[in-house]
Short mmCIF file of C-alpha atoms and ligand atoms in Angstrom, two decimals:
data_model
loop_
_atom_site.label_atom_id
_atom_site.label_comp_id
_atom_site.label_asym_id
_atom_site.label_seq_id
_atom_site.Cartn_x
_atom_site.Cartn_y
_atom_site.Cartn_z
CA UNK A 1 11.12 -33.94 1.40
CA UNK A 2 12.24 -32.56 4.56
CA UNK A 3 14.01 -29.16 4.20
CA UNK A 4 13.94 -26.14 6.39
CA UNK A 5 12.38 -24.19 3.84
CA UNK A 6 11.03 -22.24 6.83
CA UNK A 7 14.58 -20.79 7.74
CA UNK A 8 15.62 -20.02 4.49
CA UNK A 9 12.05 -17.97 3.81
CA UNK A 10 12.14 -15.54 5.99
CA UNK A 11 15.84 -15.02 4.50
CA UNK A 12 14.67 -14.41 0.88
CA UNK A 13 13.81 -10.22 -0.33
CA UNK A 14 10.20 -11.57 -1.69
CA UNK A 15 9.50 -13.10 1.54
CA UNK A 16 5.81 -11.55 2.05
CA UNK A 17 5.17 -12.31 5.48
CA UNK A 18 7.64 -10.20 7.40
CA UNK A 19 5.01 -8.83 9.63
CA UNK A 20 3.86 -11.69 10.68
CA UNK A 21 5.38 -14.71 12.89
CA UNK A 22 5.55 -17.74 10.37
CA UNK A 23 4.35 -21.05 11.71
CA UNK A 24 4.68 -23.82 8.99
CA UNK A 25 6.46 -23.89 5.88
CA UNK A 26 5.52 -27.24 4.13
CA UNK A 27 5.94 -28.99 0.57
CA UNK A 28 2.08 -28.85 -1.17
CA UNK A 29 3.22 -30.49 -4.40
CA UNK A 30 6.32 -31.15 -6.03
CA UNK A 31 6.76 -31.56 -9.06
CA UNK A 32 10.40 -33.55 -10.55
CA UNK A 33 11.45 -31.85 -13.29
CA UNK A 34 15.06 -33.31 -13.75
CA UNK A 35 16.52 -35.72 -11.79
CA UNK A 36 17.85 -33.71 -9.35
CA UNK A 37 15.45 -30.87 -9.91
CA UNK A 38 12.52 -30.35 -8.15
CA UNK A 39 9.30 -27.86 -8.93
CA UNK A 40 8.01 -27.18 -5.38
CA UNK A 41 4.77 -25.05 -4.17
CA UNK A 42 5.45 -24.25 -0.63
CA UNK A 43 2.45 -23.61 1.86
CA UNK A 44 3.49 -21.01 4.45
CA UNK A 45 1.39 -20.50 7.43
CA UNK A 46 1.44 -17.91 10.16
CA UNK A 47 0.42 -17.86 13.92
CA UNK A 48 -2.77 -15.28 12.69
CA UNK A 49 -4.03 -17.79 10.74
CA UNK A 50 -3.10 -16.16 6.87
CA UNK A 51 -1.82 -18.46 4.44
CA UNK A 52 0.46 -18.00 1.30
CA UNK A 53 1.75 -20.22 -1.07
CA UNK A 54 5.35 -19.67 -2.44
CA UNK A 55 7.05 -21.38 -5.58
CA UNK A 56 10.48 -22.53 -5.30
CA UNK A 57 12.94 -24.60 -7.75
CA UNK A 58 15.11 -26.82 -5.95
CA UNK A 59 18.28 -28.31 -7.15
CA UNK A 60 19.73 -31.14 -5.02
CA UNK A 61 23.71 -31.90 -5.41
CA UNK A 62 25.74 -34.37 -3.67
CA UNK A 63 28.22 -31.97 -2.91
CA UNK A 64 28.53 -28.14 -1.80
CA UNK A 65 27.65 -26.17 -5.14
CA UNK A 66 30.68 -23.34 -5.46
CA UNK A 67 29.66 -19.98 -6.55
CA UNK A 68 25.95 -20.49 -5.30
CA UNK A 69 25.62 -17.68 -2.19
CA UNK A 70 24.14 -18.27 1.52
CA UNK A 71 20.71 -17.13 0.21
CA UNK A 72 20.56 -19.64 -1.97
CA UNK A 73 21.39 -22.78 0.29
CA UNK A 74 18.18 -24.10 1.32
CA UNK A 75 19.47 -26.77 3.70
CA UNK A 76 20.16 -30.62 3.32
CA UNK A 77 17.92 -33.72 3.28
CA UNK A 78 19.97 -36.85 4.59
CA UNK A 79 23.01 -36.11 2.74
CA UNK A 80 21.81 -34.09 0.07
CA UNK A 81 22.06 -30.42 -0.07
CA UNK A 82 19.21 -28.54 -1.59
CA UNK A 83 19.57 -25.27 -3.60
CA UNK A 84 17.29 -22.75 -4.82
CA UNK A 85 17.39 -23.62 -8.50
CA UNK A 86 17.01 -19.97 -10.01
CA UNK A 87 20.46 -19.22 -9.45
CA UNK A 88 21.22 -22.32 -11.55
CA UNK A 89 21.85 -21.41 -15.00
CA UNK A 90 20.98 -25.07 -16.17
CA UNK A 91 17.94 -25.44 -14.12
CA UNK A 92 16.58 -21.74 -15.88
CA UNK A 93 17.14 -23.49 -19.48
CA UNK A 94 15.97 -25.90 -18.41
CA UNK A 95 12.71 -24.62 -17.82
CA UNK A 96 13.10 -22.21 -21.05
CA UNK A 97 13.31 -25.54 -23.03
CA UNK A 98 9.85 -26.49 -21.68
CA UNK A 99 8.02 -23.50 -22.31
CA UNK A 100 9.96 -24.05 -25.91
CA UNK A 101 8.20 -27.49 -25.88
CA UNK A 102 5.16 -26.56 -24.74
CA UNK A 103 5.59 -29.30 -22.72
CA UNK A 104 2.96 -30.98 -19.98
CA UNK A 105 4.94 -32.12 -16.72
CA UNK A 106 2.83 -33.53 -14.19
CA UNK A 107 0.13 -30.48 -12.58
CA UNK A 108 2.95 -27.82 -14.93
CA UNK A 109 1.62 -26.67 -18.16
CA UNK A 110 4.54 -24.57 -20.28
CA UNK A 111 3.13 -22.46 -22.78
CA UNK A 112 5.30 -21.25 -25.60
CA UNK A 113 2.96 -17.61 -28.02
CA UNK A 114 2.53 -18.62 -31.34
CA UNK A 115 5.51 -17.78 -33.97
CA UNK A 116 8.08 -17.44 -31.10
CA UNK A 117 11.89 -18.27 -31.32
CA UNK A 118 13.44 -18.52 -27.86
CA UNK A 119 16.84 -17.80 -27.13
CA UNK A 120 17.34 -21.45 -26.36
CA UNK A 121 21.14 -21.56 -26.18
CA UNK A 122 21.79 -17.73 -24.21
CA UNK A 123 23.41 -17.55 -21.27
CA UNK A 124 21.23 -17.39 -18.26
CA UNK A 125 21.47 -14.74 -15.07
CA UNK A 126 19.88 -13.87 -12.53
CA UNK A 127 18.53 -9.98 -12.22
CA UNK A 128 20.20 -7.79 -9.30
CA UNK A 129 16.79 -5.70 -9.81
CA UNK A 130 15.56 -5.68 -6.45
CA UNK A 131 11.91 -7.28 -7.29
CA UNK A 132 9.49 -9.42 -5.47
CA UNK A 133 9.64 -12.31 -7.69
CA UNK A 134 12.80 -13.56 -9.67
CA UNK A 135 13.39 -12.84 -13.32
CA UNK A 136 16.50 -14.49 -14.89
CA UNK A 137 17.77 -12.77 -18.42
CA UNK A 138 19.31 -15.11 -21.37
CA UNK A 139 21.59 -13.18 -23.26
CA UNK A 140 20.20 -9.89 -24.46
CA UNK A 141 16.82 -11.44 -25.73
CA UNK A 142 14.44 -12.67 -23.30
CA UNK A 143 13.60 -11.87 -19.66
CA UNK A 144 11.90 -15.07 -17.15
CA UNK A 145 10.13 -14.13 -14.44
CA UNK A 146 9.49 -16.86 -12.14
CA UNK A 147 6.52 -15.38 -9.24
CA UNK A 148 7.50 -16.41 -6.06
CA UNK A 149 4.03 -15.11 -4.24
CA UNK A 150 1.57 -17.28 -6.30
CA UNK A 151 -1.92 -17.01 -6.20
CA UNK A 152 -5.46 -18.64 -7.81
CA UNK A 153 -6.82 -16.90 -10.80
CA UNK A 154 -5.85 -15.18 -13.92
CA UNK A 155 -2.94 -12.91 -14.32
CA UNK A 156 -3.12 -9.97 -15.95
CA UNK A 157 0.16 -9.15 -16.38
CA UNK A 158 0.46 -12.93 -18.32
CA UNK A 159 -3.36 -11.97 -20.25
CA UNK A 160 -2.31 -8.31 -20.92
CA UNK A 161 0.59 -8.73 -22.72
CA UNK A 162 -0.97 -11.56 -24.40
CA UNK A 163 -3.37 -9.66 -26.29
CA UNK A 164 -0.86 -6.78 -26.69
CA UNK A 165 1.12 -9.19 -28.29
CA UNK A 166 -1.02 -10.82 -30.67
CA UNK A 167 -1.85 -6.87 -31.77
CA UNK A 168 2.00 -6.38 -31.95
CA UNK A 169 1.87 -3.58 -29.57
CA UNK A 170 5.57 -2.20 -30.35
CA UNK A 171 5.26 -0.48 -26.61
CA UNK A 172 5.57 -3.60 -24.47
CA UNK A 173 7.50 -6.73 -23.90
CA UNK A 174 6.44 -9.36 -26.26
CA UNK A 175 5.23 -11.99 -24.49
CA UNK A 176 7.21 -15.33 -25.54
CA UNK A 177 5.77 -17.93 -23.43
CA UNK A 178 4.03 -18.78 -19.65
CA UNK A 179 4.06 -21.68 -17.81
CA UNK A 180 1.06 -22.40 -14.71
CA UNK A 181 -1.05 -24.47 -13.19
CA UNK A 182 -4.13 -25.81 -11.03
CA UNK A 183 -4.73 -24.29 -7.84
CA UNK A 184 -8.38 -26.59 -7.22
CA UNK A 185 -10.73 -25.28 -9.75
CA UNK A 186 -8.98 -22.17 -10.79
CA UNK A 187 -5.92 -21.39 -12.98
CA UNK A 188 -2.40 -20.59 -11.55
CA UNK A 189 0.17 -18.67 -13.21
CA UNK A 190 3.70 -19.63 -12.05
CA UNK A 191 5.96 -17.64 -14.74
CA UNK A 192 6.14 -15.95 -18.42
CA UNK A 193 8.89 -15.35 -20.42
CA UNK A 194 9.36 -11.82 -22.59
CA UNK A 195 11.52 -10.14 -24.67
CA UNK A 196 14.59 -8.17 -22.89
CA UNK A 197 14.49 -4.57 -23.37
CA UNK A 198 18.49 -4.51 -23.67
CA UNK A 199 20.14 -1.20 -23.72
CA UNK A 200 16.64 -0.01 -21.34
CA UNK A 201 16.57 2.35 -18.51
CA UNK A 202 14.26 2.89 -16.24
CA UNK A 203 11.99 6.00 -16.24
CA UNK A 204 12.25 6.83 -12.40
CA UNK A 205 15.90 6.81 -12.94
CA UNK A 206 15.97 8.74 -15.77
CA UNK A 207 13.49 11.66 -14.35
CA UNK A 208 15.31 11.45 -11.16
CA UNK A 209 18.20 12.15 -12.94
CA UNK A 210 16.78 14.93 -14.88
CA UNK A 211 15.28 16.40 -11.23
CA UNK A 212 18.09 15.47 -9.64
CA UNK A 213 20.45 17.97 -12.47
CA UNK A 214 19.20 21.11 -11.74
CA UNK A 215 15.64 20.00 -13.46
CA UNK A 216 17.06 19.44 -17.22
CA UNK A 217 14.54 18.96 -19.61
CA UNK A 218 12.50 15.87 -19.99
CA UNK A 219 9.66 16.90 -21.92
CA UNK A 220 10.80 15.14 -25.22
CA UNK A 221 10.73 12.13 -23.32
CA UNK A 222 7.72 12.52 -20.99
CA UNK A 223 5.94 13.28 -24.95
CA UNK A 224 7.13 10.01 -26.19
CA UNK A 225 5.62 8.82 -22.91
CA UNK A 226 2.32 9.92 -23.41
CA UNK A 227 2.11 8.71 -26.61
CA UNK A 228 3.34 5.60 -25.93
CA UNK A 229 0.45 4.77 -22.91
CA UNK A 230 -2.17 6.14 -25.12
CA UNK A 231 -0.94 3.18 -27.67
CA UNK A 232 -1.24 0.69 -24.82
CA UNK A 233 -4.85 2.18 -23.88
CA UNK A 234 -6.16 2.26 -27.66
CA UNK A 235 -4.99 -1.60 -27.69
CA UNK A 236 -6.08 -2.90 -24.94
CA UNK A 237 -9.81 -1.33 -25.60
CA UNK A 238 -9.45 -2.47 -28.95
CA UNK A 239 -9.31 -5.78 -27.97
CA UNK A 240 -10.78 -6.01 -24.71
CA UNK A 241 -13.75 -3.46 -24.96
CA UNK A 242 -14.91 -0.97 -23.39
CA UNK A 243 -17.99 -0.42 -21.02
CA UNK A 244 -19.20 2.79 -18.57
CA UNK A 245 -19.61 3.18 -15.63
CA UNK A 246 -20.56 5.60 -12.83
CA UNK A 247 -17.36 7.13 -10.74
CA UNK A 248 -17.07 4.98 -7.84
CA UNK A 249 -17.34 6.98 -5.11
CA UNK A 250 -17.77 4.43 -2.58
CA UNK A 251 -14.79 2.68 -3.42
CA UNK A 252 -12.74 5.99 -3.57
CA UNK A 253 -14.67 6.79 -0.41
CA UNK A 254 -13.78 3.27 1.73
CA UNK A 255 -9.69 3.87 0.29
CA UNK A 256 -9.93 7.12 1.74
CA UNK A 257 -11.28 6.08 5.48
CA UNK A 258 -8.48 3.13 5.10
CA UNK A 259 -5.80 5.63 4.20
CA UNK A 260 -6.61 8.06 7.16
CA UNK A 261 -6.78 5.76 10.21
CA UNK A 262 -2.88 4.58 9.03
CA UNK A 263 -2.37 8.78 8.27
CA UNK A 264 -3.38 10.42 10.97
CA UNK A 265 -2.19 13.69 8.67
CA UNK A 266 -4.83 13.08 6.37
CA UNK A 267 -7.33 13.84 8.81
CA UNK A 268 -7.66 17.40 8.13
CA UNK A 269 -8.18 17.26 4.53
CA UNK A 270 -10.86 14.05 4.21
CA UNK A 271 -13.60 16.35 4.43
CA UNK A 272 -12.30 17.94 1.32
CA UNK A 273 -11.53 15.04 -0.10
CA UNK A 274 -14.69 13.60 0.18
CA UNK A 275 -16.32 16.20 -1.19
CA UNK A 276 -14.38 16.46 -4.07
CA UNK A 277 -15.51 12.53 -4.68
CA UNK A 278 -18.92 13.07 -4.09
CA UNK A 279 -19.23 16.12 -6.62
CA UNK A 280 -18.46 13.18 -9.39
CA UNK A 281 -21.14 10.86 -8.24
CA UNK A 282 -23.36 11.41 -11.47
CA UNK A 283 -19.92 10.90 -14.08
CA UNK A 284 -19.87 8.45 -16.20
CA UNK A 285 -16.72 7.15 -16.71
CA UNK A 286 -15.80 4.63 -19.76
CA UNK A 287 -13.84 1.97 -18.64
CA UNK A 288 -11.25 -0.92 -19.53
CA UNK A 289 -8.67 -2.95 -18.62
CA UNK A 290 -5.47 -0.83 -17.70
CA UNK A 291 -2.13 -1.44 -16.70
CA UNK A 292 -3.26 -0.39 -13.20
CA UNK A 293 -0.21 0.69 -11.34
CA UNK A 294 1.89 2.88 -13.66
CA UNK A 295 4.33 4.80 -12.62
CA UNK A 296 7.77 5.54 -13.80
CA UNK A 297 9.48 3.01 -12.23
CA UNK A 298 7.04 0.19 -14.59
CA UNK A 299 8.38 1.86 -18.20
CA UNK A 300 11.52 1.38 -19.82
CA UNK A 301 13.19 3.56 -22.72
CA UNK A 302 14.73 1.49 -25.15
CA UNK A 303 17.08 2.52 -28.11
CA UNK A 304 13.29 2.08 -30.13
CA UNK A 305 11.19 3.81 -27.39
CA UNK A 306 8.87 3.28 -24.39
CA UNK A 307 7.97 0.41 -23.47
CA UNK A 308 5.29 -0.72 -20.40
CA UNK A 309 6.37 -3.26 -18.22
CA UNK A 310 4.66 -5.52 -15.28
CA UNK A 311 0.81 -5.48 -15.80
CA UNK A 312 0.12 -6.98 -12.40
CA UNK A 313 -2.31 -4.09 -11.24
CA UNK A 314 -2.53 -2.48 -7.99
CA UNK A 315 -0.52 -4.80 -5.85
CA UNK A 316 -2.08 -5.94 -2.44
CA UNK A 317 -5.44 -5.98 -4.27
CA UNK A 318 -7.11 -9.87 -4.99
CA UNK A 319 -6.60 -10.89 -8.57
CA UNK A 320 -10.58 -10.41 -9.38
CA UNK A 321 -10.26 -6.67 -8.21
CA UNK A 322 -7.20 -6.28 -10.31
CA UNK A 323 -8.60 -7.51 -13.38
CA UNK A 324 -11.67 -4.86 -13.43
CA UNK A 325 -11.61 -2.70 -15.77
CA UNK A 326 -10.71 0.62 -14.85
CA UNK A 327 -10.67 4.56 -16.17
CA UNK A 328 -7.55 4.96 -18.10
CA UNK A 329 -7.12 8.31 -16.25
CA UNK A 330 -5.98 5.77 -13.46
CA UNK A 331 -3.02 5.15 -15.65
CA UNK A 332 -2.85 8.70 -16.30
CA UNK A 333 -3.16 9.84 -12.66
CA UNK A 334 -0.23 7.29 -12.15
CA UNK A 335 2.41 8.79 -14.18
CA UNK A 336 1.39 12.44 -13.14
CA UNK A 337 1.99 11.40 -9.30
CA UNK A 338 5.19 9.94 -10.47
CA UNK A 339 6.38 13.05 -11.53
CA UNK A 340 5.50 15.11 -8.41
CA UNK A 341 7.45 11.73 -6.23
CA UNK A 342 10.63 12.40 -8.44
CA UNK A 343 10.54 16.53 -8.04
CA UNK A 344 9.38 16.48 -5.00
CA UNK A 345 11.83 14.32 -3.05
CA UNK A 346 14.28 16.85 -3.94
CA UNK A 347 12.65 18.72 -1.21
CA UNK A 348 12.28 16.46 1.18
CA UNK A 349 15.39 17.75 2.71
CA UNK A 350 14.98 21.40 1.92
CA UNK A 351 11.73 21.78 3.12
CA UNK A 352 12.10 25.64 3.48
CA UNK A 353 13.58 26.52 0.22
CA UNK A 354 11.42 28.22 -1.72
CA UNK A 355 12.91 28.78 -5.06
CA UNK A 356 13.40 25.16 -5.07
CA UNK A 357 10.04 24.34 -4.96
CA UNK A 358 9.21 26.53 -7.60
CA UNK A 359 11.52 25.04 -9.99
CA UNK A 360 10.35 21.30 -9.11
CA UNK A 361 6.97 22.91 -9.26
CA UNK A 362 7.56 23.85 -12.94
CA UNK A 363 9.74 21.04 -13.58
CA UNK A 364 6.44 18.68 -12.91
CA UNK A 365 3.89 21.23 -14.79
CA UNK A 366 6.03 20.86 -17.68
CA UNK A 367 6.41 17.47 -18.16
CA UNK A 368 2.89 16.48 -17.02
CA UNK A 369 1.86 18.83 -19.86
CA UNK A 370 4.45 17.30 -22.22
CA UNK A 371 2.85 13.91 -20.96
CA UNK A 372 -0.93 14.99 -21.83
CA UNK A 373 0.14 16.72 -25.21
CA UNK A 374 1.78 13.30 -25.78
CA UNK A 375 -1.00 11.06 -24.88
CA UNK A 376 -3.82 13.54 -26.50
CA UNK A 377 -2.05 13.46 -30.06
CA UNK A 378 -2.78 9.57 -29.89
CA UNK A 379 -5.80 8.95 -28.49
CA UNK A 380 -7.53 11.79 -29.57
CA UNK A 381 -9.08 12.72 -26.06
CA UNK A 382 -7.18 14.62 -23.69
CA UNK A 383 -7.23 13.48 -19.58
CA UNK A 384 -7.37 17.26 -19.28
CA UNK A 385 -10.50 17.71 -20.36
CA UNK A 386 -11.57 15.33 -17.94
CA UNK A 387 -10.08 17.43 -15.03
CA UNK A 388 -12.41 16.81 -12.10
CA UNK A 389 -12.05 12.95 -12.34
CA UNK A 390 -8.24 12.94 -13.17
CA UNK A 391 -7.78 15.01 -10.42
CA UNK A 392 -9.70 12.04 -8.68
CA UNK A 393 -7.74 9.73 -9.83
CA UNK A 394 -4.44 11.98 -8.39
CA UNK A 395 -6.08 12.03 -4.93
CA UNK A 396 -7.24 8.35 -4.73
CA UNK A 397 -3.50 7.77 -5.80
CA UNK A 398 -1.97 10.12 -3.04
CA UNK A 399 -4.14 9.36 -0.45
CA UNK A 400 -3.19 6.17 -0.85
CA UNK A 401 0.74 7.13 -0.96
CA UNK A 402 0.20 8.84 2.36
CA UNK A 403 -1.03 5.84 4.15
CA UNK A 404 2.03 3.89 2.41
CA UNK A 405 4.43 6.48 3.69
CA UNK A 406 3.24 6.85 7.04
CA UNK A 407 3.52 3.10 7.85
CA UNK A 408 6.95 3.02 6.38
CA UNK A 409 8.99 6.03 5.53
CA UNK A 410 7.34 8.64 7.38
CA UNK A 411 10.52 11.07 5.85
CA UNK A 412 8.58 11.08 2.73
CA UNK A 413 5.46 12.01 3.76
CA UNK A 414 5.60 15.48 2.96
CA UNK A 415 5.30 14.52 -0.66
CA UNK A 416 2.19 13.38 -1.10
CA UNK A 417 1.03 15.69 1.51
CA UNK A 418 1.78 18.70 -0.21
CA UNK A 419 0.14 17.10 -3.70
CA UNK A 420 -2.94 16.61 -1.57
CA UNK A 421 -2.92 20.22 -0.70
CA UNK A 422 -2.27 21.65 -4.02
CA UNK A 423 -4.88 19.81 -5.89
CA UNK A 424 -7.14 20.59 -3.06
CA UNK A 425 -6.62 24.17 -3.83
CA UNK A 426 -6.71 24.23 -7.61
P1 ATP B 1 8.50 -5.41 -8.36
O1 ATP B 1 8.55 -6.12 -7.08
O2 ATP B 1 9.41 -4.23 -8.41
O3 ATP B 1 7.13 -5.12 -8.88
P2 ATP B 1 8.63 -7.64 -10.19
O4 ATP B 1 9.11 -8.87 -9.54
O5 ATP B 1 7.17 -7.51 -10.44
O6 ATP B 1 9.18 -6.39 -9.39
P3 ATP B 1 9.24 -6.40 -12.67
O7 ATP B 1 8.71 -5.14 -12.10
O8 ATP B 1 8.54 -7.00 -13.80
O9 ATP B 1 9.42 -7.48 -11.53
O10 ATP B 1 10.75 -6.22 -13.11
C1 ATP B 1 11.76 -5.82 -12.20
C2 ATP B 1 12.84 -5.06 -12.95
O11 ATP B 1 13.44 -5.90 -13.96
C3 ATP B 1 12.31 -3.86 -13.73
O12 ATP B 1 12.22 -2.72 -12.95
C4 ATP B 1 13.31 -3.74 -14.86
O13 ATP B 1 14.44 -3.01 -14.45
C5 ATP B 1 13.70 -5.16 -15.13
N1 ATP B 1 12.90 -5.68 -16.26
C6 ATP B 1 11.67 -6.25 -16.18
N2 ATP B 1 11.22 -6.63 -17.39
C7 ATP B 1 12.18 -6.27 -18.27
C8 ATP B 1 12.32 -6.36 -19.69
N3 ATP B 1 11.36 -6.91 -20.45
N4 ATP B 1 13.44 -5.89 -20.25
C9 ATP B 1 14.41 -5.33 -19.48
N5 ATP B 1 14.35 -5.22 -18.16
C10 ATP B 1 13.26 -5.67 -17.55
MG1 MG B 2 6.87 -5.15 -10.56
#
């Protein structure tokens, strides 16, 4: 096969390696799935020596395919044209009716969950959502998400929501079905199919609305919230277990050095800040496996209620890493910065208002309390009462934001900043 995969890469929104000058993009094993459908893993190399392997569907056609758009013409082999294959609605049934089969093709295993009906004969989309892999909806009933970054080991997201399946967890996406494979000795997850949340939106939109109105009340909601990731928690260490553990303070430590040499503006404050992690050095913290990188923009109200989405963990982070199991005040600490990001950015253009700052200052107090009450009432221990190491967990999380926005939207710096200050001086 002899496509320019390596022009249309660099064209695509999950194209990872946009900071780096891209040397090879080559074929590592494809896989016919149709006749004129190919299953391709892509090895992309770059000039610094990093590697990455992509997955890409191709669909071949003898002639110009109308109604597929530039991004999706990969280029032509002798006279063949070449397509990327997700914007195909055939070629996304097509792989629906496999994980429906459970079928074996070549190195691709598809995987359908126990007891599952898939919406076999839906009509297929793809998702505007602005994502790093590509997730194609049939109908109003199930969701694909086909990674496009793939990597060796186990996925959480894929393991998560299997177990919170099997528990019927009513606060996720049921997991319908996965499909992977071998990556030398180690497993390889390629996609998983779950239920749709139709009729969802998202909670950063919905408390960015509510911020964006004059601070209308979201407490009801942020409740509902609470409760909802203290359902997830309970499952998950149900299930999984639970161990302890002392506070890592090297880790939190190491993050922090990280953060400052890409925030010069943390500077000031690491000697704080290091304190702060230091004073927790004899806590023992029980630990399991969380979602790892909540925040309001990975939950989705539905008609029913909240529902967790995208159990990837902390991304960047190697898939071992990911998988450890964690504080749930992590979680917590997540949701709580979430809700300073959405008041604050309110300010980032009225930096001098005062009474505006109050009000997003008591629009966040209110619904992080909300958000605790919430999550208390079902797990029966409050992140409160474990105030040092949430507060941690809040500065881990916002040093870590600073770094983020310095590098790449420096406007927004300000917000984290002025988190780091206040829970400095609580
Ligand atoms: P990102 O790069 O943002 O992490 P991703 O490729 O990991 O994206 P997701 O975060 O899983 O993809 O999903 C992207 C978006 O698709 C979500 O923000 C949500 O709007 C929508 N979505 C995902 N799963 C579902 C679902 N089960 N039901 C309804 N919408 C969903
Ligand atoms: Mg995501």
């Amino acid at each position: 096969m002899t496509l320019p995969f390596g022009d249309w890469i660099v064209r695509q929104r999950w194209y990872a390696g946009r900071t780096r000058v891209l040397a090879d993009a080559a074929p590592a094993v494809v896989t016919p799935l149709q006749p004129d459908l190919d299953h391709v893993l892509l090895d992309v190399s770059y000039a610094d020596g990093a590697a990455e392997r992509y997955q890409v569907l191709v669909r071949w056609a003898d002639a110009p395919i109308d109604g597929f758009g530039d991004v999706a013409r990969i280029g032509s082999d002798g006279d063949r044209l070449a397509y990327d294959a997700m914007y195909d609605p055939q070629a996304a049934r097509h792989l629906l009716a496999l994980i429906d089969r459970s079928a074996t093709v070549g190195p691709l295993t598809f995987v359908k969950e126990p007891g599952i009906d898939l919406p076999l004969d839906a009509a297929p989309r793809v998702s505007g959502a602005e994502q790093s892999n590509t997730s194609v909806i049939f109908g109003r009933d199930a969701i694909l998400k086909v990674f496009r970054r793939v990597t060796p080991g186990i996925n959480p997201d894929i393991e998560l929501n299997r177990e919170l399946a099997r528990v019927q967890n009513p606060h996720v996406a049921t997991l319908f079905g996965s499909f992977d494979t071998q990556w030398g000795s180690q497993p390889c997850a390629l996609g998983m199919v779950t239920a749709f949340a139709a009729d969802s939106s998202e909670g950063w939109d919905m408390a960015t609305a509510s911020t964006r109105d004059d601070f209308t009340d979201f407490t009801e909601e942020s409740r509902l919230l609470g409760e909802a990731v203290a359902s997830v928690h309970a499952a998950l260490a149900r299930t999984l277990g639970t161990s302890t553990v002392a506070f890592p303070v090297d880790t939190a430590l190491a993050r922090l050095q990280t953060a400052v040499a890409a925030a010069p503006a943390l500077a000031p404050h690491a000697p704080l800040i290091e304190e702060r992690y230091r004073k927790l050095a004899d806590e023992t913290l029980t630990v399991q496996r969380v979602h790892g990188d909540l925040h309001l923009g990975q939950v989705l109200r539905t008609p029913a209620g909240w529902v967790l989405i995208d159990f990837e963990g902390e991304p960047g982070q190697p898939l071992d890493e990911r998988r450890r199991p964690d504080s749930p005040w992590r979680d917590v600490a997540g949701v709580l910065r979430s809700y300073e990001y959405a008041a604050y950015q309110r300010l980032v253009d009225h930096s001098g208002d005062g009474a505006l700052a109050e009000r997003a200052r008591q629009w966040v107090d209110r619904n992080s309390t909300a958000f605790c009450d919430g999550y208390a009432a079902v797990a029966g221990e409050d992140p409160r009462a474990s105030g040092q190491v949430l507060a941690a967990y809040e500065l881990d999380k916002a040093v870590y934001e600073a770094a983020y926005e310095a590098r790449f939207r420096p406007s927004w710096l300000p917000i984290p900043m002025r988190s780091i200050e206040r829970i400095l001086s609580a």
